């Protein structure tokens, strides 16, 4: 859609350029200023030539001085036309296209962040359930509570519990602190 919008806008300006700029460009071509530019005398001769000229100058940003400056020197009002064309196509449309692309990228990034957060929540819920099951297994007297002794014994005797705490960077010497926090 962006390409179609750009082609449409460039074509509208090209129609105006054929009517307004081509007569001026023909006068300039007669002076011989375009000797080193074989395309310049016909830059605005037709809508397709004007489209190509505007694409080259406005979209690609190339060769403004070869065609636009001689026309502006002959008729200074043409500067306003070139500025309006540059502003609508170069600043307006191209920046709109970039804004849409950046907006899509931002939405994709936010979607990725949201998915990672959902994955973390699922993992947390799984780990929480796993830890609760391990604690229930270590509750030797079925009191529904873990004592410090049961926690230390579970760390030493239950490899899965020990591995889970090690993954959380909890060492055996820190079990008292962990117990106090959990208590």
XYZ file of C-alpha atoms in Angstrom:
183
model
C 0.000 0.000 0.000
C 2.866 2.327 0.731
C 4.242 1.883 -2.781
C 0.825 2.540 -4.290
C 0.409 5.669 -2.189
C 3.857 6.881 -3.224
C 3.201 6.210 -6.918
C -0.157 7.996 -6.679
C 1.320 11.044 -4.946
C 4.307 11.206 -7.301
C 1.968 10.904 -10.294
C -0.210 13.762 -9.042
C 2.860 15.974 -8.657
C 4.180 14.766 -12.018
C 1.009 15.914 -13.770
C 1.447 19.356 -12.217
C 5.135 19.382 -13.128
C 4.439 18.604 -16.777
C 2.129 21.620 -16.905
C 4.154 24.034 -14.762
C 7.814 23.007 -14.951
C 8.212 21.498 -18.417
C 7.910 24.855 -20.246
C 10.558 26.326 -17.937
C 12.779 23.300 -18.384
C 12.558 23.617 -22.174
C 13.764 27.240 -21.951
C 16.686 26.189 -19.774
C 17.581 23.319 -22.104
C 17.947 25.830 -24.975
C 20.699 27.636 -23.057
C 22.905 24.527 -23.148
C 23.232 24.213 -19.363
C 22.327 20.520 -19.555
C 25.286 19.451 -21.739
C 26.552 16.986 -19.133
C 23.045 15.653 -18.357
C 21.348 14.002 -21.350
C 18.184 13.241 -19.333
C 17.687 16.724 -17.875
C 16.015 18.381 -20.950
C 13.219 15.812 -20.817
C 12.986 15.608 -17.000
C 9.393 16.910 -17.012
C 8.422 16.203 -20.655
C 5.882 13.511 -19.703
C 4.213 12.200 -16.592
C 6.455 9.119 -16.584
C 9.598 11.265 -17.036
C 8.478 13.558 -14.212
C 7.710 10.519 -12.033
C 11.221 9.214 -12.602
C 12.712 12.651 -11.934
C 10.788 13.054 -8.685
C 11.629 9.527 -7.596
C 15.309 10.240 -8.250
C 15.320 13.615 -6.513
C 12.740 13.284 -3.726
C 12.748 9.601 -2.789
C 16.390 8.780 -3.577
C 17.646 12.298 -2.792
C 19.886 12.424 -5.862
C 20.652 15.211 -8.381
C 18.560 18.074 -7.018
C 21.088 20.532 -8.371
C 21.007 19.285 -11.953
C 17.320 19.926 -12.649
C 15.746 21.874 -9.776
C 18.325 24.623 -9.278
C 18.401 25.870 -12.889
C 14.577 26.016 -12.874
C 14.549 27.867 -9.538
C 17.158 30.338 -10.812
C 14.976 31.056 -13.851
C 11.707 31.259 -11.896
C 12.084 31.578 -8.091
C 8.418 30.662 -7.476
C 9.327 27.127 -8.593
C 11.260 26.755 -5.331
C 7.946 26.737 -3.453
C 6.664 23.965 -5.727
C 9.787 21.872 -5.210
C 9.627 22.408 -1.435
C 5.948 21.386 -1.323
C 6.663 18.278 -3.411
C 9.629 17.392 -1.202
C 7.594 17.998 1.971
C 4.589 15.933 0.919
C 6.531 13.027 -0.527
C 9.860 13.118 1.283
C 8.798 14.241 4.711
C 5.136 13.325 4.808
C 4.700 10.050 2.992
C 8.094 8.480 3.595
C 8.005 9.385 7.284
C 4.482 7.975 7.501
C 5.728 4.717 5.991
C 8.635 4.622 8.453
C 6.254 5.358 11.338
C 4.011 2.461 10.324
C 7.004 0.124 10.076
C 8.292 1.224 13.488
C 4.816 0.898 15.005
C 4.541 -2.667 13.681
C 7.983 -3.458 15.057
C 7.035 -2.007 18.458
C 3.831 -4.063 18.519
C 5.790 -7.202 17.626
C 8.310 -6.449 20.365
C 5.528 -5.893 22.918
C 3.898 -9.130 21.809
C 7.201 -10.940 22.361
C 7.562 -9.385 25.815
C 3.981 -10.366 26.688
C 4.605 -13.934 25.502
C 7.817 -14.162 27.539
C 5.938 -12.892 30.616
C 3.194 -15.492 30.096
C 5.860 -18.180 29.718
C 7.561 -16.986 32.919
C 4.238 -17.064 34.779
C 3.595 -20.626 33.599
C 7.110 -21.666 34.592
C 6.706 -19.974 37.968
C 3.411 -21.780 38.550
C 5.013 -25.112 37.616
C 8.018 -24.488 39.846
C 5.784 -23.343 42.686
C 3.722 -26.521 42.438
C 6.884 -28.616 42.186
C 8.348 -26.937 45.272
C 5.061 -27.407 47.174
C 5.021 -31.112 46.248
C 8.657 -31.499 47.330
C 7.926 -29.764 50.637
C 4.932 -32.057 51.211
C 7.161 -35.086 50.564
C 9.761 -33.812 53.051
C 7.134 -33.261 55.756
C 7.906 -36.537 57.530
C 5.442 -36.110 60.394
C 2.591 -34.973 58.070
C 2.033 -31.908 60.213
C 1.602 -29.626 57.205
C 4.678 -27.683 58.278
C 8.376 -28.142 57.634
C 10.832 -27.897 60.467
C 14.395 -26.750 59.952
C 15.558 -30.317 60.456
C 13.187 -31.609 57.754
C 14.396 -28.859 55.400
C 18.072 -29.709 55.986
C 17.410 -33.458 55.648
C 15.398 -32.841 52.460
C 18.288 -30.858 50.997
C 20.745 -33.634 51.814
C 18.572 -36.643 50.934
C 16.267 -35.426 48.170
C 18.372 -34.744 45.057
C 15.484 -33.029 43.274
C 14.976 -30.581 46.148
C 18.710 -29.994 46.431
C 18.947 -29.365 42.679
C 15.997 -26.959 42.793
C 17.573 -24.941 45.598
C 20.976 -25.043 43.881
C 19.362 -23.686 40.722
C 18.094 -20.831 42.895
C 21.666 -20.306 44.211
C 20.757 -21.498 47.685
C 23.598 -23.418 49.326
C 23.292 -25.811 52.254
C 24.786 -23.232 54.634
C 22.011 -20.794 53.724
C 19.146 -23.102 54.665
C 18.755 -21.446 58.080
C 18.277 -18.053 56.371
C 15.869 -19.597 53.871
C 13.934 -21.240 56.677
C 13.661 -17.947 58.594
C 12.458 -16.137 55.456
C 9.913 -18.827 54.657
C 8.795 -19.048 58.300
